């Protein structure tokens, strides 16, 4: 109890110290809000377009229907994909609010409170926006392991690591958000909202986020690479078997079935490859943002600039999610020219009715 009272006393003493509101730094910091505003505008347009594209594609092509097990999985994947730009738009709105606060707030306690509230909301929404992309990739690997050609790999160990990834992701995101938002950390200055320089730097949230992300990303990356490694080992024997079969003058029905199965398996492994590449892109973008904010940039860097770096990382993750879909071009560019699923279904139904009627004539 004595230690707790002492720590609370230190915090109150720190908060009671007069704040330095004029910092030395690059002249660029005073105009960095322009770069943050441009980047935020571009990312907002891109995220909004992607959100509209997902909704339009799912509606036009009937991807929201859950008529069977396969369509249900596709609908779940589409919902997770749609949540990604939705949460990103909310996060970008808090970044826009931060830019406005930096330009309009006064250099006093009211400005400090405005910075604290907006940045705390931004941190919470960043944790929330990080989850959908990784939930999407996690569900993607679950779908792949449910394929007939990979079911034998879906062992207890694989399922254990799969659920461990979810636990680490949720615990890491919630704990880092809690550590970042509870203490009073930010103030208003001549550069805008910055970290309080009177307090020693607290990188616990960054370290926890980095550690949990790295461990969970390694787990998910391993879950994607495991079938790829086995496929590479078996590809040689498959090619040798195919070459022997091709030397025969007569192609049997079993050989045709084997070739059909090989093509189906190849599609599955191509899907694993694309998901693995997307996973790697997400990892690199997250590491880039963390390193830039914690190592490269100074502590008195305007927060609108550092938040924009994190926003860019989230947008890269969104693009990586889109490229997991086979029809990513139709999703992105089919908003105005896509096929109306309901119209096609009505036409096909009318065609079947016409055929059935003709058969009675």
Tab-separated table of N, CA, C and O in Angstrom, residues 238-287:
chain	number	residue	atom	x	y	z
A	238	UNK	N	4.747	-36.235	-57.182
A	238	UNK	CA	3.566	-36.052	-58.031
A	238	UNK	C	3.968	-35.860	-59.484
A	238	UNK	O	3.372	-36.432	-60.399
A	239	UNK	N	5.034	-35.067	-59.716
A	239	UNK	CA	5.490	-34.849	-61.086
A	239	UNK	C	6.024	-36.141	-61.695
A	239	UNK	O	5.812	-36.428	-62.868
A	240	UNK	N	6.737	-36.960	-60.885
A	240	UNK	CA	7.255	-38.219	-61.406
A	240	UNK	C	6.118	-39.167	-61.756
A	240	UNK	O	6.143	-39.852	-62.772
A	241	UNK	N	5.088	-39.184	-60.926
A	241	UNK	CA	3.924	-40.026	-61.191
A	241	UNK	C	3.216	-39.575	-62.469
A	241	UNK	O	2.773	-40.401	-63.274
A	242	UNK	N	3.133	-38.252	-62.649
A	242	UNK	CA	2.464	-37.711	-63.837
A	242	UNK	C	3.242	-38.037	-65.095
A	242	UNK	O	2.666	-38.323	-66.141
A	243	UNK	N	4.588	-37.975	-65.030
A	243	UNK	CA	5.413	-38.268	-66.204
A	243	UNK	C	5.296	-39.721	-66.613
A	243	UNK	O	5.275	-40.058	-67.796
A	244	UNK	N	5.188	-40.618	-65.614
A	244	UNK	CA	5.014	-42.036	-65.929
A	244	UNK	C	3.664	-42.276	-66.578
A	244	UNK	O	3.533	-43.067	-67.519
A	245	UNK	N	2.670	-41.589	-66.067
A	245	UNK	CA	1.332	-41.761	-66.633
A	245	UNK	C	1.247	-41.228	-68.047
A	245	UNK	O	0.514	-41.763	-68.883
A	246	UNK	N	1.999	-40.172	-68.352
A	246	UNK	CA	1.939	-39.574	-69.682
A	246	UNK	C	2.602	-40.431	-70.732
A	246	UNK	O	2.353	-40.259	-71.922
A	247	UNK	N	3.471	-41.359	-70.337
A	247	UNK	CA	4.143	-42.231	-71.309
A	247	UNK	C	3.231	-43.330	-71.817
A	247	UNK	O	3.520	-43.963	-72.832
A	248	UNK	N	2.139	-43.573	-71.109
A	248	UNK	CA	1.207	-44.606	-71.553
A	248	UNK	C	0.428	-44.112	-72.762
A	248	UNK	O	0.048	-42.957	-72.847
A	249	UNK	N	0.180	-44.985	-73.681
A	249	UNK	CA	-0.548	-44.593	-74.887
A	249	UNK	C	-2.028	-44.408	-74.616
A	249	UNK	O	-2.716	-43.667	-75.310
A	250	UNK	N	-2.558	-45.075	-73.603
A	250	UNK	CA	-3.978	-44.991	-73.301
A	250	UNK	C	-4.176	-44.377	-71.914
A	250	UNK	O	-3.599	-44.834	-70.938
A	251	UNK	N	-4.982	-43.345	-71.859
A	251	UNK	CA	-5.255	-42.662	-70.601
A	251	UNK	C	-6.492	-43.277	-69.967
A	251	UNK	O	-7.570	-43.282	-70.564
A	252	UNK	N	-6.333	-43.818	-68.789
A	252	UNK	CA	-7.437	-44.472	-68.095
A	252	UNK	C	-8.278	-43.454	-67.341
A	252	UNK	O	-7.886	-42.301	-67.165
A	253	UNK	N	-9.454	-43.907	-66.880
A	253	UNK	CA	-10.336	-43.027	-66.106
A	253	UNK	C	-9.698	-42.630	-64.788
A	253	UNK	O	-9.871	-41.501	-64.315
A	254	UNK	N	-8.923	-43.558	-64.166
A	254	UNK	CA	-8.284	-43.238	-62.898
A	254	UNK	C	-7.255	-42.128	-63.076
A	254	UNK	O	-7.101	-41.269	-62.209
A	255	UNK	N	-6.540	-42.146	-64.202
A	255	UNK	CA	-5.555	-41.096	-64.464
A	255	UNK	C	-6.248	-39.743	-64.625
A	255	UNK	O	-5.763	-38.717	-64.135
A	256	UNK	N	-7.390	-39.737	-65.297
A	256	UNK	CA	-8.132	-38.491	-65.453
A	256	UNK	C	-8.588	-37.954	-64.102
A	256	UNK	O	-8.524	-36.752	-63.848
A	257	UNK	N	-9.055	-38.852	-63.260
A	257	UNK	CA	-9.482	-38.432	-61.928
A	257	UNK	C	-8.323	-37.886	-61.109
A	257	UNK	O	-8.469	-36.915	-60.372
A	258	UNK	N	-7.147	-38.533	-61.275
A	258	UNK	CA	-5.969	-38.055	-60.556
A	258	UNK	C	-5.573	-36.665	-61.022
A	258	UNK	O	-5.208	-35.793	-60.214
A	259	UNK	N	-5.632	-36.454	-62.325
A	259	UNK	CA	-5.285	-35.131	-62.847
A	259	UNK	C	-6.275	-34.075	-62.373
A	259	UNK	O	-5.891	-32.950	-62.048
A	260	UNK	N	-7.552	-34.436	-62.320
A	260	UNK	CA	-8.558	-33.507	-61.836
A	260	UNK	C	-8.311	-33.172	-60.371
A	260	UNK	O	-8.428	-32.016	-59.948
A	261	UNK	N	-7.940	-34.195	-59.583
A	261	UNK	CA	-7.645	-33.979	-58.174
A	261	UNK	C	-6.410	-33.105	-58.002
A	261	UNK	O	-6.352	-32.241	-57.126
A	262	UNK	N	-5.396	-33.330	-58.881
A	262	UNK	CA	-4.172	-32.522	-58.806
A	262	UNK	C	-4.467	-31.055	-59.094
A	262	UNK	O	-3.924	-30.160	-58.442
A	263	UNK	N	-5.332	-30.789	-60.063
A	263	UNK	CA	-5.694	-29.406	-60.385
A	263	UNK	C	-6.414	-28.751	-59.217
A	263	UNK	O	-6.166	-27.588	-58.881
A	264	UNK	N	-7.311	-29.500	-58.570
A	264	UNK	CA	-8.036	-28.962	-57.424
A	264	UNK	C	-7.095	-28.680	-56.270
A	264	UNK	O	-7.175	-27.635	-55.615
A	265	UNK	N	-6.161	-29.617	-56.029
A	265	UNK	CA	-5.179	-29.415	-54.962
A	265	UNK	C	-4.283	-28.221	-55.255
A	265	UNK	O	-3.914	-27.461	-54.345
A	266	UNK	N	-3.957	-28.043	-56.539
A	266	UNK	CA	-3.098	-26.918	-56.917
A	266	UNK	C	-3.797	-25.593	-56.655
A	266	UNK	O	-3.162	-24.620	-56.236
A	267	UNK	N	-5.105	-25.530	-56.880
A	267	UNK	CA	-5.862	-24.317	-56.584
A	267	UNK	C	-5.842	-24.018	-55.093
A	267	UNK	O	-5.736	-22.861	-54.672
A	268	UNK	N	-5.951	-25.072	-54.290
A	268	UNK	CA	-5.917	-24.887	-52.837
A	268	UNK	C	-4.567	-24.334	-52.406
A	268	UNK	O	-4.489	-23.390	-51.610
A	269	UNK	N	-3.486	-24.905	-52.951
A	269	UNK	CA	-2.157	-24.448	-52.550
A	269	UNK	C	-1.847	-23.056	-53.103
A	269	UNK	O	-1.091	-22.310	-52.496
A	270	UNK	N	-2.422	-22.709	-54.243
A	270	UNK	CA	-2.278	-21.336	-54.733
A	270	UNK	C	-2.987	-20.355	-53.801
A	270	UNK	O	-2.501	-19.240	-53.571
A	271	UNK	N	-4.131	-20.772	-53.257
A	271	UNK	CA	-4.831	-19.931	-52.282
A	271	UNK	C	-3.996	-19.765	-51.015
A	271	UNK	O	-3.945	-18.683	-50.422
A	272	UNK	N	-3.317	-20.849	-50.605
A	272	UNK	CA	-2.442	-20.756	-49.436
A	272	UNK	C	-1.288	-19.802	-49.719
A	272	UNK	O	-0.898	-19.000	-48.854
A	273	UNK	N	-0.731	-19.862	-50.914
A	273	UNK	CA	0.373	-18.960	-51.281
A	273	UNK	C	-0.057	-17.506	-51.198
A	273	UNK	O	0.661	-16.658	-50.634
A	274	UNK	N	-1.225	-17.195	-51.781
A	274	UNK	CA	-1.689	-15.796	-51.771
A	274	UNK	C	-1.952	-15.322	-50.346
A	274	UNK	O	-1.635	-14.185	-49.989
A	275	UNK	N	-2.515	-16.204	-49.506
A	275	UNK	CA	-2.758	-15.833	-48.113
A	275	UNK	C	-1.450	-15.645	-47.356
A	275	UNK	O	-1.332	-14.748	-46.509
A	276	UNK	N	-0.453	-16.478	-47.658
A	276	UNK	CA	0.857	-16.347	-47.006
A	276	UNK	C	1.532	-15.035	-47.394
A	276	UNK	O	2.120	-14.354	-46.549
A	277	UNK	N	1.430	-14.672	-48.672
A	277	UNK	CA	1.993	-13.397	-49.125
A	277	UNK	C	1.289	-12.231	-48.436
A	277	UNK	O	1.930	-11.272	-47.981
A	278	UNK	N	-0.031	-12.311	-48.340
A	278	UNK	CA	-0.786	-11.262	-47.649
A	278	UNK	C	-0.380	-11.170	-46.187
A	278	UNK	O	-0.250	-10.070	-45.629
A	279	UNK	N	-0.170	-12.320	-45.570
A	279	UNK	CA	0.282	-12.342	-44.183
A	279	UNK	C	1.629	-11.650	-44.047
A	279	UNK	O	1.858	-10.862	-43.120
A	280	UNK	N	2.555	-11.943	-44.964
A	280	UNK	CA	3.871	-11.298	-44.930
A	280	UNK	C	3.783	-9.791	-45.096
A	280	UNK	O	4.518	-9.037	-44.438
A	281	UNK	N	2.882	-9.333	-45.982
A	281	UNK	CA	2.700	-7.890	-46.186
A	281	UNK	C	2.201	-7.226	-44.906
A	281	UNK	O	2.673	-6.147	-44.518
A	282	UNK	N	1.236	-7.864	-44.236
A	282	UNK	CA	0.718	-7.315	-42.971
A	282	UNK	C	1.813	-7.218	-41.915
A	282	UNK	O	1.914	-6.213	-41.195
A	283	UNK	N	2.642	-8.246	-41.826
A	283	UNK	CA	3.734	-8.248	-40.851
A	283	UNK	C	4.709	-7.104	-41.125
A	283	UNK	O	5.094	-6.353	-40.222
A	284	UNK	N	5.109	-6.958	-42.381
A	284	UNK	CA	6.077	-5.913	-42.731
A	284	UNK	C	5.509	-4.519	-42.490
A	284	UNK	O	6.220	-3.631	-42.004
A	285	UNK	N	4.239	-4.309	-42.816
A	285	UNK	CA	3.649	-2.979	-42.617
A	285	UNK	C	3.544	-2.640	-41.132
A	285	UNK	O	3.798	-1.497	-40.729
A	286	UNK	N	3.197	-3.626	-40.307
A	286	UNK	CA	3.106	-3.379	-38.866
A	286	UNK	C	4.476	-3.074	-38.272
A	286	UNK	O	4.627	-2.152	-37.456
A	287	UNK	N	5.486	-3.846	-38.667
A	287	UNK	CA	6.837	-3.620	-38.155
A	287	UNK	C	7.356	-2.253	-38.594
A	287	UNK	O	7.983	-1.529	-37.810
